[in-house]
Coordinates of N, CA and C in Angstrom, one line a residue:
X7 N 83.2 38.6 -89.3 CA 82.6 39.2 -90.3 C 81.9 40.4 -90.1
X8 N 82.2 41.3 -90.9 CA 81.7 42.8 -90.8 C 80.2 42.9 -90.9
X9 N 79.6 43.8 -90.2 CA 78.1 43.8 -90.2 C 77.6 44.3 -91.7
X10 N 76.6 43.7 -92.1 CA 75.9 44.0 -93.4 C 74.6 44.3 -93.1
X11 N 74.1 45.6 -93.0 CA 72.7 45.9 -92.6 C 71.7 45.4 -93.6
X12 N 72.1 45.4 -94.9 CA 71.2 44.8 -95.9 C 70.7 43.3 -95.7
X13 N 71.8 42.6 -95.4 CA 71.7 41.2 -95.4 C 71.2 40.8 -93.8
X14 N 71.8 41.5 -92.9 CA 71.5 41.3 -91.4 C 70.0 41.2 -91.3
X15 N 69.3 42.2 -91.8 CA 67.9 42.4 -91.6 C 67.2 41.1 -91.8
X16 N 67.6 40.3 -92.7 CA 66.9 39.1 -93.1 C 67.4 37.8 -92.5
X17 N 68.3 37.8 -91.6 CA 68.9 36.6 -91.0 C 67.7 35.8 -90.1
X18 N 66.9 36.5 -89.4 CA 65.9 35.8 -88.6 C 65.0 35.1 -89.5
X19 N 64.5 35.7 -90.5 CA 63.6 35.0 -91.4 C 64.3 33.9 -92.1
X20 N 65.6 34.0 -92.5 CA 66.3 32.9 -93.1 C 66.5 31.7 -92.1
X21 N 66.5 31.9 -90.9 CA 66.6 30.9 -89.9 C 65.3 30.1 -90.0
X22 N 64.2 30.8 -90.1 CA 62.9 30.1 -90.1 C 62.8 29.3 -91.5
X23 N 63.3 29.8 -92.6 CA 63.4 29.1 -93.8 C 64.3 27.9 -93.6
X24 N 65.4 28.0 -93.0 CA 66.2 26.8 -92.7 C 65.4 25.8 -91.9
X25 N 64.7 26.0 -90.9 CA 63.9 25.1 -90.2 C 62.9 24.5 -91.1
X26 N 62.3 25.2 -92.1 CA 61.4 24.5 -93.1 C 62.2 23.6 -94.0
X27 N 63.4 24.0 -94.3 CA 64.3 23.1 -95.1 C 64.7 21.8 -94.5
X28 N 64.9 21.9 -93.2 CA 65.1 20.7 -92.4 C 63.9 19.8 -92.3
X29 N 62.7 20.3 -92.3 CA 61.5 19.4 -92.4 C 61.6 18.7 -93.8
X30 N 61.8 19.3 -94.8 CA 62.0 18.7 -96.1 C 62.9 17.5 -96.1
X31 N 64.2 17.8 -95.5 CA 65.0 16.6 -95.5 C 64.6 15.4 -94.7
X32 N 63.9 15.7 -93.6 CA 63.4 14.6 -92.8 C 62.4 13.9 -93.6
X33 N 61.8 14.5 -94.5 CA 60.6 13.8 -95.4 C 61.2 13.2 -96.6
X34 N 62.6 13.3 -96.8 CA 63.2 12.8 -98.0 C 63.2 13.7 -99.2
X35 N 62.9 14.9 -98.9 CA 63.0 15.8 -100.0 C 64.2 16.7 -100.0
X36 N 64.5 17.3 -101.1 CA 65.7 18.3 -101.2 C 65.5 19.3 -100.1
X37 N 66.4 19.6 -99.3 CA 66.2 20.6 -98.2 C 66.2 22.1 -98.5
X38 N 65.1 22.5 -99.1 CA 64.8 23.9 -99.4 C 63.6 24.3 -98.6
X39 N 63.8 25.5 -98.0 CA 62.5 26.0 -97.3 C 62.4 27.6 -97.5
X40 N 61.1 28.0 -97.4 CA 60.9 29.4 -97.7 C 59.8 29.9 -96.8
X41 N 59.8 31.1 -96.5 CA 58.7 32.0 -95.8 C 58.4 33.2 -96.6
X42 N 57.1 33.5 -96.5 CA 56.7 34.8 -97.1 C 56.3 35.8 -96.0
X43 N 57.0 36.9 -96.0 CA 56.8 37.9 -95.0 C 55.9 38.9 -95.5
X44 N 55.1 39.5 -94.6 CA 54.1 40.6 -94.9 C 54.8 41.9 -95.2
X45 N 54.2 42.9 -95.7 CA 54.9 44.1 -96.0 C 55.7 44.7 -95.0
X46 N 55.3 44.4 -93.7 CA 56.1 45.0 -92.5 C 57.5 44.3 -92.5
X47 N 57.7 43.3 -93.2 CA 59.0 42.6 -93.2 C 59.4 41.8 -92.0
X48 N 58.5 41.6 -91.1 CA 58.6 40.7 -89.9 C 57.6 39.6 -89.6
X49 N 56.4 40.0 -90.1 CA 55.2 39.0 -89.9 C 55.3 37.9 -90.9
X50 N 55.4 36.6 -90.5 CA 55.2 35.5 -91.5 C 53.9 35.2 -91.8
X51 N 53.7 35.4 -93.1 CA 52.4 35.1 -93.7 C 52.1 33.5 -94.0
X52 N 53.2 33.0 -94.4 CA 53.2 31.5 -94.8 C 54.5 30.9 -94.9
X53 N 54.6 29.6 -94.9 CA 55.9 29.0 -95.0 C 55.7 27.7 -95.8
X54 N 56.9 27.2 -96.4 CA 56.8 26.0 -97.2 C 58.1 25.4 -97.2
X55 N 58.1 24.1 -97.6 CA 59.3 23.4 -97.9 C 59.2 22.5 -99.0
X56 N 60.1 22.0 -99.7 CA 60.0 21.0 -100.8 C 59.2 19.9 -100.4
X57 N 58.2 19.5 -101.2 CA 57.3 18.4 -100.9 C 57.2 17.5 -102.3
X58 N 58.1 17.6 -103.1 CA 58.0 16.9 -104.4 C 57.9 15.3 -104.1
X59 N 58.8 14.9 -103.2 CA 58.8 13.4 -103.0 C 57.5 13.0 -102.1
X60 N 57.3 14.0 -101.3 CA 56.1 13.6 -100.4 C 54.7 13.6 -101.0
X61 N 54.6 14.4 -102.2 CA 53.4 14.6 -102.8 C 53.3 14.0 -104.2
X62 N 54.4 13.8 -104.8 CA 54.5 13.3 -106.2 C 54.2 14.4 -107.2
X63 N 54.2 15.8 -106.7 CA 53.8 16.9 -107.4 C 55.2 17.7 -107.8
X64 N 55.5 17.7 -109.2 CA 56.8 18.3 -109.6 C 56.8 19.8 -109.3
X65 N 55.6 20.5 -109.1 CA 55.7 21.9 -108.8 C 55.7 22.1 -107.2
X66 N 55.9 21.2 -106.5 CA 55.7 21.4 -105.0 C 57.1 21.8 -104.5
X67 N 57.7 22.9 -105.1 CA 58.9 23.6 -104.5 C 58.5 24.5 -103.3
X68 N 59.4 24.6 -102.4 CA 59.2 25.5 -101.2 C 58.6 26.9 -101.6
X69 N 59.2 27.6 -102.5 CA 58.7 28.9 -103.0 C 57.3 28.9 -103.5
X70 N 56.9 27.9 -104.3 CA 55.6 27.8 -104.9 C 54.5 27.6 -103.8
X71 N 54.9 26.6 -102.9 CA 54.0 26.3 -101.7 C 53.8 27.5 -100.8
X72 N 55.0 28.1 -100.4 CA 54.8 29.3 -99.6 C 53.9 30.5 -100.3
X73 N 54.2 30.7 -101.6 CA 53.4 31.7 -102.2 C 51.9 31.3 -102.4
X74 N 51.7 30.1 -102.6 CA 50.2 29.8 -102.7 C 49.6 29.9 -101.3
X75 N 50.3 29.5 -100.3 CA 49.7 29.7 -98.9 C 49.5 31.2 -98.5
X76 N 50.5 31.9 -98.8 CA 50.5 33.4 -98.5 C 49.2 34.0 -99.4
X77 N 49.0 33.6 -100.5 CA 47.9 34.1 -101.3 C 46.6 33.7 -100.6
X78 N 46.6 32.4 -100.3 CA 45.3 32.0 -99.6 C 45.0 32.7 -98.3
X79 N 46.1 32.9 -97.6 CA 45.9 33.6 -96.3 C 45.4 35.1 -96.5
X80 N 46.0 35.7 -97.4 CA 45.6 37.2 -97.8 C 44.5 37.3 -98.5
X81 N 44.1 36.2 -99.3 CA 42.8 36.2 -100.1 C 43.0 37.0 -101.4
X82 N 44.2 37.1 -101.8 CA 44.5 37.7 -103.2 C 45.9 37.1 -103.7
X83 N 45.9 37.1 -105.1 CA 47.2 36.5 -105.6 C 48.3 37.5 -105.7
X84 N 47.9 38.8 -105.6 CA 49.0 39.8 -105.7 C 49.6 40.0 -104.3
X85 N 50.9 39.6 -104.2 CA 51.5 39.8 -102.8 C 52.4 41.0 -102.7
X86 N 51.9 42.0 -103.3 CA 52.5 43.4 -103.3 C 53.0 43.7 -101.9
X87 N 54.3 44.1 -101.8 CA 54.8 44.6 -100.6 C 55.5 43.4 -99.8
X88 N 55.1 42.1 -100.1 CA 55.8 41.0 -99.5 C 57.1 40.6 -99.9
X89 N 57.7 39.8 -98.9 CA 59.1 39.4 -99.3 C 59.2 37.8 -99.1
X90 N 59.7 37.2 -100.1 CA 59.9 35.7 -100.1 C 61.4 35.4 -99.6
X91 N 61.6 34.8 -98.6 CA 62.9 34.4 -98.1 C 63.0 32.8 -98.3
X92 N 64.1 32.5 -99.1 CA 64.3 31.2 -99.4 C 65.8 30.6 -99.3
X93 N 66.0 29.4 -98.9 CA 67.2 29.0 -98.7 C 68.1 28.7 -99.8
X94 N 67.6 28.5 -100.9 CA 68.3 28.3 -102.2 C 67.8 29.2 -103.2
X95 N 68.6 29.7 -104.1 CA 68.3 30.7 -105.1 C 67.2 30.0 -106.0
X96 N 66.0 30.7 -106.3 CA 65.0 30.1 -107.0 C 65.4 29.6 -108.5
X97 N 64.7 28.5 -108.9 CA 64.9 28.0 -110.2 C 63.9 28.7 -111.2
X98 N 63.9 28.5 -112.5 CA 63.1 29.4 -113.4 C 61.6 29.2 -113.1
X99 N 61.2 28.0 -112.8 CA 59.7 27.9 -112.3 C 59.4 28.9 -111.2
X100 N 60.2 28.9 -110.1 CA 60.0 29.5 -108.9 C 60.2 31.0 -109.3
X101 N 61.1 31.4 -110.0 CA 61.4 32.8 -110.4 C 60.1 33.4 -111.1
X102 N 59.6 32.5 -112.0 CA 58.3 33.0 -112.7 C 57.2 33.2 -111.8
X103 N 57.1 32.3 -110.8 CA 56.0 32.4 -109.9 C 56.2 33.8 -109.0
X104 N 57.4 34.0 -108.7 CA 57.8 35.2 -107.9 C 57.3 36.6 -108.7
X105 N 57.7 36.5 -109.9 CA 57.3 37.6 -110.7 C 55.7 37.7 -110.8
X106 N 55.1 36.6 -111.1 CA 53.6 36.6 -111.3 C 52.9 37.0 -109.9
X107 N 53.5 36.7 -108.8 CA 52.9 37.0 -107.5 C 53.0 38.5 -107.1
X108 N 54.0 39.1 -107.8 CA 54.2 40.5 -107.6 C 54.9 40.9 -106.2
X109 N 55.6 39.9 -105.6 CA 56.4 40.2 -104.4 C 57.3 41.3 -104.7
X110 N 57.7 41.9 -103.7 CA 58.6 43.2 -103.8 C 60.0 42.7 -103.8
X111 N 60.3 41.6 -103.0 CA 61.7 41.1 -103.0 C 61.6 39.6 -102.8
X112 N 62.9 39.2 -103.4 CA 63.2 37.8 -102.9 C 64.6 37.8 -102.2
X113 N 64.7 37.1 -101.1 CA 66.0 37.0 -100.5 C 66.3 35.6 -100.4
X114 N 67.5 35.2 -100.8 CA 67.9 33.8 -100.8 C 69.2 33.6 -100.1
X115 N 69.5 32.4 -99.7 CA 70.7 32.1 -98.9 C 71.9 31.5 -100.0
X116 N 71.8 30.3 -100.4 CA 72.8 29.7 -101.2 C 72.5 30.0 -102.7
X117 N 73.6 30.4 -103.4 CA 73.4 30.4 -104.8 C 73.4 29.0 -105.5
X118 N 72.6 28.9 -106.7 CA 72.6 27.7 -107.3 C 73.1 27.9 -108.7
X119 N 74.4 27.6 -108.9 CA 75.1 27.7 -110.2 C 74.6 27.0 -111.4
X120 N 73.9 25.8 -110.9 CA 73.4 24.9 -111.9 C 72.0 25.2 -112.4
X121 N 71.2 25.8 -111.6 CA 69.8 26.1 -112.0 C 69.2 27.4 -111.4
X122 N 70.1 28.3 -110.8 CA 69.5 29.6 -110.3 C 69.1 30.5 -111.3
X123 N 67.8 31.2 -111.1 CA 67.2 32.1 -112.0 C 67.0 33.4 -111.3
X124 N 67.9 33.8 -110.4 CA 68.0 35.1 -109.7 C 69.3 35.6 -109.8
X125 N 70.0 35.4 -110.9 CA 71.3 36.0 -111.1 C 72.5 35.0 -111.4
X126 N 72.4 33.8 -111.0 CA 73.5 32.8 -111.1 C 73.5 32.3 -112.6
X127 N 72.6 31.4 -112.9 CA 72.6 31.0 -114.4 C 71.8 31.8 -115.2
X128 N 70.6 32.3 -114.7 CA 69.8 33.1 -115.4 C 69.4 34.2 -114.5
X129 N 68.6 35.2 -114.9 CA 68.2 36.3 -114.1 C 66.8 36.6 -114.4
X130 N 65.9 35.7 -114.3 CA 64.5 35.9 -114.8 C 63.8 37.0 -114.0
X131 N 64.1 37.0 -112.7 CA 63.4 37.9 -111.8 C 63.6 39.4 -112.1
X132 N 64.8 39.7 -112.7 CA 65.1 41.1 -113.1 C 65.1 41.4 -114.6
X133 N 64.5 40.4 -115.4 CA 64.5 40.6 -116.7 C 63.7 41.9 -117.1
X134 N 64.3 42.9 -117.8 CA 63.7 44.1 -118.1 C 62.5 44.0 -119.0
X135 N 62.4 42.9 -119.7 CA 61.2 42.7 -120.5 C 59.9 42.3 -119.8
X136 N 60.0 41.9 -118.5 CA 58.8 41.6 -117.7 C 58.2 42.8 -117.1
X137 N 57.0 42.7 -116.7 CA 56.2 43.9 -116.2 C 56.5 44.1 -114.6
X138 N 57.0 43.0 -114.0 CA 57.4 43.2 -112.5 C 58.8 42.7 -112.4
X139 N 59.6 43.3 -111.5 CA 60.9 42.9 -111.3 C 61.2 43.1 -109.8
X140 N 61.1 42.0 -108.9 CA 61.4 42.1 -107.6 C 62.8 42.4 -107.2
X141 N 63.1 43.1 -106.1 CA 64.5 43.3 -105.7 C 65.0 41.9 -105.4
X142 N 66.2 41.8 -105.6 CA 67.0 40.4 -105.2 C 68.1 40.7 -104.2
X143 N 68.0 40.0 -103.1 CA 69.0 40.0 -102.1 C 69.6 38.6 -102.0
X144 N 70.8 38.4 -102.3 CA 71.4 37.1 -102.1 C 72.4 36.9 -101.0
X145 N 72.7 35.6 -100.8 CA 73.8 35.4 -99.8 C 73.6 35.7 -98.4
X146 N 72.3 35.4 -97.9 CA 71.9 35.6 -96.6 C 72.1 34.2 -95.8
X147 N 73.0 34.2 -95.0 CA 73.5 32.8 -94.3 C 73.8 31.8 -95.4
X148 N 74.6 32.3 -96.3 CA 74.8 31.2 -97.4 C 75.6 29.9 -97.0
X149 N 76.4 30.0 -96.1 CA 77.2 28.8 -95.6 C 76.2 27.8 -95.0
X150 N 75.3 28.2 -94.2 CA 74.4 27.4 -93.4 C 73.4 26.8 -94.5
X151 N 73.0 27.5 -95.4 CA 72.0 27.1 -96.5 C 72.7 26.0 -97.3
X152 N 73.9 26.4 -97.7 CA 74.7 25.4 -98.7 C 75.2 24.1 -97.9
X153 N 75.4 24.2 -96.7 CA 75.8 23.1 -95.8 C 74.7 22.1 -95.7
X154 N 73.4 22.6 -95.5 CA 72.3 21.6 -95.3 C 72.1 20.8 -96.6
X155 N 72.1 21.5 -97.8 CA 72.1 20.8 -99.1 C 73.3 19.8 -99.3
X156 N 74.4 20.2 -99.0 CA 75.7 19.4 -99.1 C 75.5 18.2 -98.3
X157 N 75.1 18.4 -96.9 CA 75.0 17.2 -96.1 C 73.9 16.1 -96.7
X158 N 72.8 16.8 -97.2 CA 71.7 15.9 -97.7 C 72.2 15.1 -98.9
X159 N 72.9 15.7 -99.8 CA 73.4 14.9 -101.0 C 74.5 14.0 -100.8
X160 N 75.3 14.5 -99.7 CA 76.4 13.5 -99.4 C 75.9 12.2 -98.8
X161 N 74.8 12.3 -98.1 CA 74.2 11.1 -97.3 C 73.6 10.2 -98.3
X162 N 73.1 10.8 -99.6 CA 72.6 10.0 -100.5 C 73.6 9.3 -101.3

């Protein structure tokens, strides 16, 4: 595979998100993991993985939990300059949370053709009618991210 400096920059963080996704799977949740990086792009502010089954909370998606934890750590809801790295393209709820949190960018692994809201099915995060539009970088370690999901659903 040819080097891709744009995507290569985010591989280490995506591996951390994959570790979070594996925790979700061990707990019986859909294996999606996320990390929020500080404006320097390397320091992890917070992490999360799906916890809907574990908590009974329909909003306990990896992205929402990671954003909540990052906001708590920084003491502010605006996560300007931050990057959210997630193993699966965000759904509409999570895309809305990304816009509301003012993150600068979202980096995702696997595309979600059924529910993706960062370019696949919808493009909520880049909708020109909104007041904030984060940069979107997709397809970072997509095979690894998709494999984790496929293996989880195959086992069910």
